[in-house]
Coordinates of C-alpha atoms and ligand atoms in Angstrom, one line a residue:
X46 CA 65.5 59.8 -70.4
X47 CA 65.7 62.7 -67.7
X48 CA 65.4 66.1 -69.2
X49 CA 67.2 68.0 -66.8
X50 CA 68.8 71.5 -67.5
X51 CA 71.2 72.4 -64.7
X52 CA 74.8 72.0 -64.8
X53 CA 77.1 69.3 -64.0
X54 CA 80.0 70.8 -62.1
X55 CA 80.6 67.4 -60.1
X56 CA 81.6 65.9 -63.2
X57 CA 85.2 67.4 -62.6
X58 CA 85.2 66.2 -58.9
X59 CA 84.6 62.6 -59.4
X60 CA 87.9 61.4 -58.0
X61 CA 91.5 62.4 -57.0
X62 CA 93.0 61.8 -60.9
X63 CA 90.3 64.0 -62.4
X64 CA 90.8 66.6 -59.1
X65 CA 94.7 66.6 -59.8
X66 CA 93.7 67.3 -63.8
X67 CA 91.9 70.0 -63.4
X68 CA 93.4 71.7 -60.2
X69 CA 94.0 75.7 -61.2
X70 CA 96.5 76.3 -58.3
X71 CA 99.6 74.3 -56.9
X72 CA 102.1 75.1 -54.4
X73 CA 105.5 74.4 -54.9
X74 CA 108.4 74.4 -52.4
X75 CA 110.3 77.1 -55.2
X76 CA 107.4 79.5 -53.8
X77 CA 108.6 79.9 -50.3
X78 CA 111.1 82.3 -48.5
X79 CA 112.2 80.8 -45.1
X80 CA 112.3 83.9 -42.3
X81 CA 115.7 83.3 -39.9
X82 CA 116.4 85.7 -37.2
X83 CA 119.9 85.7 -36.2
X84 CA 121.7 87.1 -33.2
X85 CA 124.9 88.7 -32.4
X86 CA 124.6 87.5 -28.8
X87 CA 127.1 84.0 -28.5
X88 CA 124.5 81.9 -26.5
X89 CA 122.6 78.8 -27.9
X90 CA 119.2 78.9 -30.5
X91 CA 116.2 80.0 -28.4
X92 CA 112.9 79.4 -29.6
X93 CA 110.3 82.4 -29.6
X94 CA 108.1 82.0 -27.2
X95 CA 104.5 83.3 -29.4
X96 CA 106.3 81.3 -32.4
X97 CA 106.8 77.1 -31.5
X98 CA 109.4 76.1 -33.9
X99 CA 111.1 79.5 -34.7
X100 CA 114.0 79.6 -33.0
X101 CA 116.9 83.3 -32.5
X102 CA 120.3 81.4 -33.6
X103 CA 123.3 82.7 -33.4
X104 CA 125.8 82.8 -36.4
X105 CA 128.0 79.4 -35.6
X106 CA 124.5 77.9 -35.5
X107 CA 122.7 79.4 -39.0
X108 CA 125.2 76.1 -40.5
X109 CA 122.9 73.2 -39.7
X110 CA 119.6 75.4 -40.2
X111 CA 120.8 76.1 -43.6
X112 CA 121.5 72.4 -44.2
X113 CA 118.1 71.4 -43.3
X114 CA 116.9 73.9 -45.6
X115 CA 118.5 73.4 -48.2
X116 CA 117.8 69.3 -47.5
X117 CA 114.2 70.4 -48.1
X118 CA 115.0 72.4 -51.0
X119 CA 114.0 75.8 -49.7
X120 CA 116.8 78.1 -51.5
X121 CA 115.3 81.5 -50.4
X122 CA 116.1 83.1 -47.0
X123 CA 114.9 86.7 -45.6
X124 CA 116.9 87.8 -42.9
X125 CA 116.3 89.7 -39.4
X126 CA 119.0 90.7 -37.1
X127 CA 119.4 90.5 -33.4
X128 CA 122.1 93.2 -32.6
X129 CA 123.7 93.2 -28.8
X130 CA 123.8 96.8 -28.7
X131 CA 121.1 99.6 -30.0
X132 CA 121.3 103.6 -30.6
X133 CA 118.7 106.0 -31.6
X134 CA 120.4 106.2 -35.3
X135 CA 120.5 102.1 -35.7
X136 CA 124.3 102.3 -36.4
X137 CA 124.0 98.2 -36.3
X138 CA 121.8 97.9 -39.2
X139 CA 124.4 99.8 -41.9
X140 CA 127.8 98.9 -40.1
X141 CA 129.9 96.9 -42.5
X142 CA 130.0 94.3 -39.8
X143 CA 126.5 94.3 -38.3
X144 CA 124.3 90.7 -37.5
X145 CA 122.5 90.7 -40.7
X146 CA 126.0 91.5 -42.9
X147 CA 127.9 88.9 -41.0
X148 CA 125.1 86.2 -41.4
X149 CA 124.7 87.1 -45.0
X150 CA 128.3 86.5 -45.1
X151 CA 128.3 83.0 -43.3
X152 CA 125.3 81.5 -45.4
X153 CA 127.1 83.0 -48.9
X154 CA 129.8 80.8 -47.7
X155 CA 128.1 78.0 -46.7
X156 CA 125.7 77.2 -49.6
X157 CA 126.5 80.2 -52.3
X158 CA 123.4 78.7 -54.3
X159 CA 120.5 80.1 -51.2
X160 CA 119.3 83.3 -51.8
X161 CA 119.7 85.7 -49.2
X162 CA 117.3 88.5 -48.8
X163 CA 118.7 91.0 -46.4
X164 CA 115.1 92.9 -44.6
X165 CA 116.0 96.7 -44.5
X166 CA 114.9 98.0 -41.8
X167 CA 116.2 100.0 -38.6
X168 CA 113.7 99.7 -36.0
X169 CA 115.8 96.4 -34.7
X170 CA 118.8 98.3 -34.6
X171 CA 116.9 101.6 -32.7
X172 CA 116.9 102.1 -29.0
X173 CA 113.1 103.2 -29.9
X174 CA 111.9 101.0 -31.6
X175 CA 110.9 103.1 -34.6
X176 CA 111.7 102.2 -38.8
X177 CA 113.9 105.3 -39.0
X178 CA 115.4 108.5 -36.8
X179 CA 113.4 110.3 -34.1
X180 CA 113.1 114.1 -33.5
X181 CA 110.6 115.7 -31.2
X182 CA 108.4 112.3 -31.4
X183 CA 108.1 111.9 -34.9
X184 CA 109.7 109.6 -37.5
X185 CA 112.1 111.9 -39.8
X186 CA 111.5 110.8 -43.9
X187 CA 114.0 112.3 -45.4
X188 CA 116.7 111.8 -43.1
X189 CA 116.1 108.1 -42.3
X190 CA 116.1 107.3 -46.3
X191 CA 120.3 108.8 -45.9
X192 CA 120.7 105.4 -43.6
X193 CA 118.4 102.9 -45.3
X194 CA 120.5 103.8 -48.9
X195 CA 123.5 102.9 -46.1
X196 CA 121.9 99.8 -44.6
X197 CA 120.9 98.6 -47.9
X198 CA 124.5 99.3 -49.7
X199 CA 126.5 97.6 -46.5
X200 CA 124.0 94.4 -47.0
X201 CA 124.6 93.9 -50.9
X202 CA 128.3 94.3 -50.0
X203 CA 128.1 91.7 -47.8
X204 CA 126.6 89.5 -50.5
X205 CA 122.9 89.8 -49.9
X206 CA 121.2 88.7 -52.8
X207 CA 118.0 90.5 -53.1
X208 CA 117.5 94.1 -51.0
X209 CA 114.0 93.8 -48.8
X210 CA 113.1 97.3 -47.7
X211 CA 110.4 97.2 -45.2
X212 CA 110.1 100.7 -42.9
X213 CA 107.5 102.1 -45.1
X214 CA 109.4 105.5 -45.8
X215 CA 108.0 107.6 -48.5
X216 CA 110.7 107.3 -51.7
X217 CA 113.1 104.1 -50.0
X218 CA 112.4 102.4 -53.4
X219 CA 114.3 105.3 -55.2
X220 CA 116.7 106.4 -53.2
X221 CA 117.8 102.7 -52.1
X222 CA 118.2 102.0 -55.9
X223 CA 120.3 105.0 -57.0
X224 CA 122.7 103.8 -53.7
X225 CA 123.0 100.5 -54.8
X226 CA 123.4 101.3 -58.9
X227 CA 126.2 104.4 -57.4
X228 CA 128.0 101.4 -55.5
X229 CA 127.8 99.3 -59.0
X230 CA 124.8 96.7 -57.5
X231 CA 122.5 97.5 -60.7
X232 CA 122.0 93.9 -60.7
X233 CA 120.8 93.6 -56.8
X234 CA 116.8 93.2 -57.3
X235 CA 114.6 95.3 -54.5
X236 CA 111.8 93.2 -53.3
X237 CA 109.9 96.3 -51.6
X238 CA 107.3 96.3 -48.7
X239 CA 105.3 98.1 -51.0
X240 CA 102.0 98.1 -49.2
X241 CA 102.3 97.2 -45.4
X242 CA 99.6 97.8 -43.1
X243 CA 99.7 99.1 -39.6
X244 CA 99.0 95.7 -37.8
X245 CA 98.4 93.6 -34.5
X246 CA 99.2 90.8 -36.7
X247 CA 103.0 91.8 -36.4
X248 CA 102.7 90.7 -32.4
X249 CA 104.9 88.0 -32.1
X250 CA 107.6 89.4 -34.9
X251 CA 108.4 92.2 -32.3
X252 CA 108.7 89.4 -29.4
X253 CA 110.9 87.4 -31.9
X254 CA 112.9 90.4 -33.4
X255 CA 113.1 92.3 -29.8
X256 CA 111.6 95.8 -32.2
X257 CA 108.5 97.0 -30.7
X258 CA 108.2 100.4 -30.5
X259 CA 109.4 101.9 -27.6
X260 CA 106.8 105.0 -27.5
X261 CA 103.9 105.3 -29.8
X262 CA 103.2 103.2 -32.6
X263 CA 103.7 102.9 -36.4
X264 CA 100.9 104.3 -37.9
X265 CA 102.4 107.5 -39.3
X266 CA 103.9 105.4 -41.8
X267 CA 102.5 102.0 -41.8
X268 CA 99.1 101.6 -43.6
X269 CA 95.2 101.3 -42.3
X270 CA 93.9 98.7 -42.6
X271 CA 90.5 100.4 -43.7
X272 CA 92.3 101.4 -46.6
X273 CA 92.4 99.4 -50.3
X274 CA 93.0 102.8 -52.7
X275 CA 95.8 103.7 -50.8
X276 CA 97.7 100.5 -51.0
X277 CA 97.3 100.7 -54.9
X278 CA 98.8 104.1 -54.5
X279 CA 101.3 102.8 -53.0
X280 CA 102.1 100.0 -55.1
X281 CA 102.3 102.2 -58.1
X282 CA 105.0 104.7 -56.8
X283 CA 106.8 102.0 -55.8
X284 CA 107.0 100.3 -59.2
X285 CA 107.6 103.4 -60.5
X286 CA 110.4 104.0 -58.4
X287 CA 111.8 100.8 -59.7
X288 CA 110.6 98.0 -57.3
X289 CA 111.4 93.9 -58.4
X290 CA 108.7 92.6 -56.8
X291 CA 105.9 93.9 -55.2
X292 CA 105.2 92.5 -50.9
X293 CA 101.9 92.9 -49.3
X294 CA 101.7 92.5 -45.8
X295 CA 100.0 91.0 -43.9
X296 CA 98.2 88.4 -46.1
X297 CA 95.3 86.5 -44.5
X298 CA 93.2 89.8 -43.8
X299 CA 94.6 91.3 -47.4
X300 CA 93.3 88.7 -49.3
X301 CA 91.6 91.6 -51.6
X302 CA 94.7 93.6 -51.7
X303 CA 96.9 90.8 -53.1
X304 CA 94.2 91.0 -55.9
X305 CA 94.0 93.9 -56.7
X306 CA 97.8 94.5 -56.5
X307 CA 98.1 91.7 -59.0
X308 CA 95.7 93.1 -61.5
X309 CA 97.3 96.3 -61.5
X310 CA 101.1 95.3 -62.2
X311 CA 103.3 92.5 -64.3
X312 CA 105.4 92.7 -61.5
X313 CA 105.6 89.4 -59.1
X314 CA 103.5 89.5 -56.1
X315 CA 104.6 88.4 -52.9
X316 CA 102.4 87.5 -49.5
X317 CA 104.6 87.8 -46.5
X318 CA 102.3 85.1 -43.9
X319 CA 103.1 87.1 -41.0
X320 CA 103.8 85.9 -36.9
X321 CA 100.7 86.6 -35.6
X322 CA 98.7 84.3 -38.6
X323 CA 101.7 81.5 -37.4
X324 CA 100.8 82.2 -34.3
X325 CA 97.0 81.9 -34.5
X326 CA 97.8 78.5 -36.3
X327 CA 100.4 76.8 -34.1
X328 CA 98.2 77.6 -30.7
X329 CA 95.0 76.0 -32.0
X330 CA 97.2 73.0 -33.4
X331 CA 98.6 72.4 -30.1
X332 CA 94.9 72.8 -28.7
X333 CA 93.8 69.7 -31.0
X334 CA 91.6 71.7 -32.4
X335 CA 92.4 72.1 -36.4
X336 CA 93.9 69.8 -38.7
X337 CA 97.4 72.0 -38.9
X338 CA 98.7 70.4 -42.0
X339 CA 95.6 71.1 -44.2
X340 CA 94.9 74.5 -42.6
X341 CA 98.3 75.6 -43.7
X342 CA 98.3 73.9 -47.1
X343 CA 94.7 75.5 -47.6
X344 CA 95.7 79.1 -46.3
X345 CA 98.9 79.3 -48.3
X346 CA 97.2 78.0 -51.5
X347 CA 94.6 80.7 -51.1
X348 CA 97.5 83.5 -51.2
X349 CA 98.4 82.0 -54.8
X350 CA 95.2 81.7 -55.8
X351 CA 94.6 85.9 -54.9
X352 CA 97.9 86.3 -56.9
X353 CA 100.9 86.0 -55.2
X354 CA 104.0 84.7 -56.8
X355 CA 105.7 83.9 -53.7
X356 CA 104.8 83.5 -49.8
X357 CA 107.4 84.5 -47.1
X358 CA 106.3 82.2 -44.2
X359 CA 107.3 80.7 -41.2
X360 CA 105.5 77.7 -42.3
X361 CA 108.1 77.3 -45.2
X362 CA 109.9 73.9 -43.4
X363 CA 106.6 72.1 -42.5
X364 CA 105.1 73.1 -46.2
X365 CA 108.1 71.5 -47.8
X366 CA 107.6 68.6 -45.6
X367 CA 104.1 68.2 -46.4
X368 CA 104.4 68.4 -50.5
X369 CA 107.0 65.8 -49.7
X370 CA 104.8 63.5 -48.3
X371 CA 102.3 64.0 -50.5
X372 CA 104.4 63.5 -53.8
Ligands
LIG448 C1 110.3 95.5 -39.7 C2 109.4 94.3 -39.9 C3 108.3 93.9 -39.2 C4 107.9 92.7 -39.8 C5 108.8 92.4 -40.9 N1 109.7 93.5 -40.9 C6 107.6 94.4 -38.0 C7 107.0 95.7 -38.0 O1 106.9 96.4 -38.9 O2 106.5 96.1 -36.9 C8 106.8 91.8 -39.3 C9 106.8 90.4 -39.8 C10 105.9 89.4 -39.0 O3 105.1 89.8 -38.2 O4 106.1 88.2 -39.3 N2 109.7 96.8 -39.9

């Protein structure tokens, strides 16, 4: 008999049944939140160019999209909006009848039972570019947090289901939840952009979204990326302030960050799997030169695994898809 003193970790490997037993993290379709950008402009869908398989639909369009969704058994949606026209105050983001109120409206309608989370945000709705109002070159706080609480009110009156706040503001979390308890929404959940960094991995968003920064860039309110004590800061306050769940963004970088944001708070966690990290994947896929499905399977497994409770990706269709083929 062999005396030997090591471990035996490949007991647990020894094939698929005794892999599925002891597995410590599984995705699930329930964990995914579908990004749709919609567009006031009447024209056909148009696929993003840096995003294969993303497409800008207009509203009579959002009813097959939401079927094939729902086929799938993705129920939760985040949505961006496309406006035709743009000021420097991002009237189209708060008006009772802007792009992202209107689809809100037409998905309620269609399939009450999908969540709708309504992004709140005004840089797609500024002639600059910018998450909130302009004066001499800088981004106003206060001010802009007046027309967020607006934006914000507008999209839980149009039905929105959950409230996604995601300009980075200092106090949004407050201030959008004492508008929406004054306009009797106590119940409307706020799933805040609680730590966002100031990143190139945004790239193709602002191609898809048409909100790139007309001068200057983000970074006097978006986070560094050098910086992990800040985005616990920032994570407290806005728990404190009375966040539902907590986003951190971008997610294949912040693999650290989802961590430590999970050790410090009971709250849910969510990854958002940003453009550029779809991107990255769908241009080396095309290349032949990864295996896309178990690149994707393995990436988004590894946000769960850091701590996330649920992973906003563009991925969300092929993901569902895969699980069902592998049922
Ligand atoms: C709006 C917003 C952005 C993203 C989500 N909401 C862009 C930005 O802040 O520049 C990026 C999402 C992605 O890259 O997929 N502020």
């Amino acid at each position: 008999m062999l005396d030997k003193h090591f471990d035996r970790h490949r007991r647990l490997r020894s094939s698929a049944t005794m892999r599925d037993l002891v597995r410590e993290t599984v995705l699930h379709k329930e964990d995914l939140i579908y990004p749709i950008f919609v567009k006031e402009e009447n024209t056909p869908k148009s696929e993003v160019t840096s995003m294969p398989g993303v497409y800008q639909y207009p509203l009579h369009e959002l009813e097959s999209e939401v079927k094939e969704l729902l086929d799938l058994g993705i129920k939760a949606v985040i949505l961006f909006g496309l406006p035709d026209d743009k000021d420097d105050v991002g009237s189209g983001a708060y008006h009772q009848h802007g792009i992202v109120q209107e689809a809100t409206r037409v998905i309620k309608k269609l399939a009450p039972e999908m969540l709708v989370i309504a992004d709140t945000c005004l840089c797609e709705f500024t002639d600059h570019g910018h998450c909130g109002v302009i004066k001499e070159g800088s981004v106003l706080n206060d001010e802009s947090l007046e027309l967020l609480k607006k934006t914000a009110v507008s999209q839980a009156e149009a039905g929105a289901d959950i409230i996604a706040p995601s300009n980075m503001m200092d106090g949004f979390v407050k201030v959008i939840r004492e508008g929406l308890d004054e306009a009797g929404f106590y119940d409307i959940p706020i799933m805040s952009y609680a730590v966002k960094y100031a990143s190139a991995f945004y790239g193709p968003f602002r191609e898809a979204a048409n909100s790139a920064p007309q001068f200057g860039d983000r970074k006097t309110y978006q986070m560094d990326p050098a910086n992990r004590l800040e985005a616990l800061r920032e994570a407290a306050s806005d728990e404190k302030e009375g966040a539902d769940f907590l986003i951190v963004k971008p997610s294949l970088s912040y693999m650290d960050i989802i961590r430590d944001v999970r050790n410090q708070t009971n709250l849910p966690v969510v990854a958002y799997n940003v453009s550029g990290e779809y991107a990255m994947v769908k241009a080396a896929s095309a290349n032949g030169w990864i295996d896309e499905k178990r690149i994707v399977l393995e990436m988004l497994t590894s946000m769960k695994r850091a701590g996330v409770s649920l992973i906003i990706t563009y991925f969300a269709k092929d993901v569902a898809t895969y699980l069902r083929e592998d049922a």
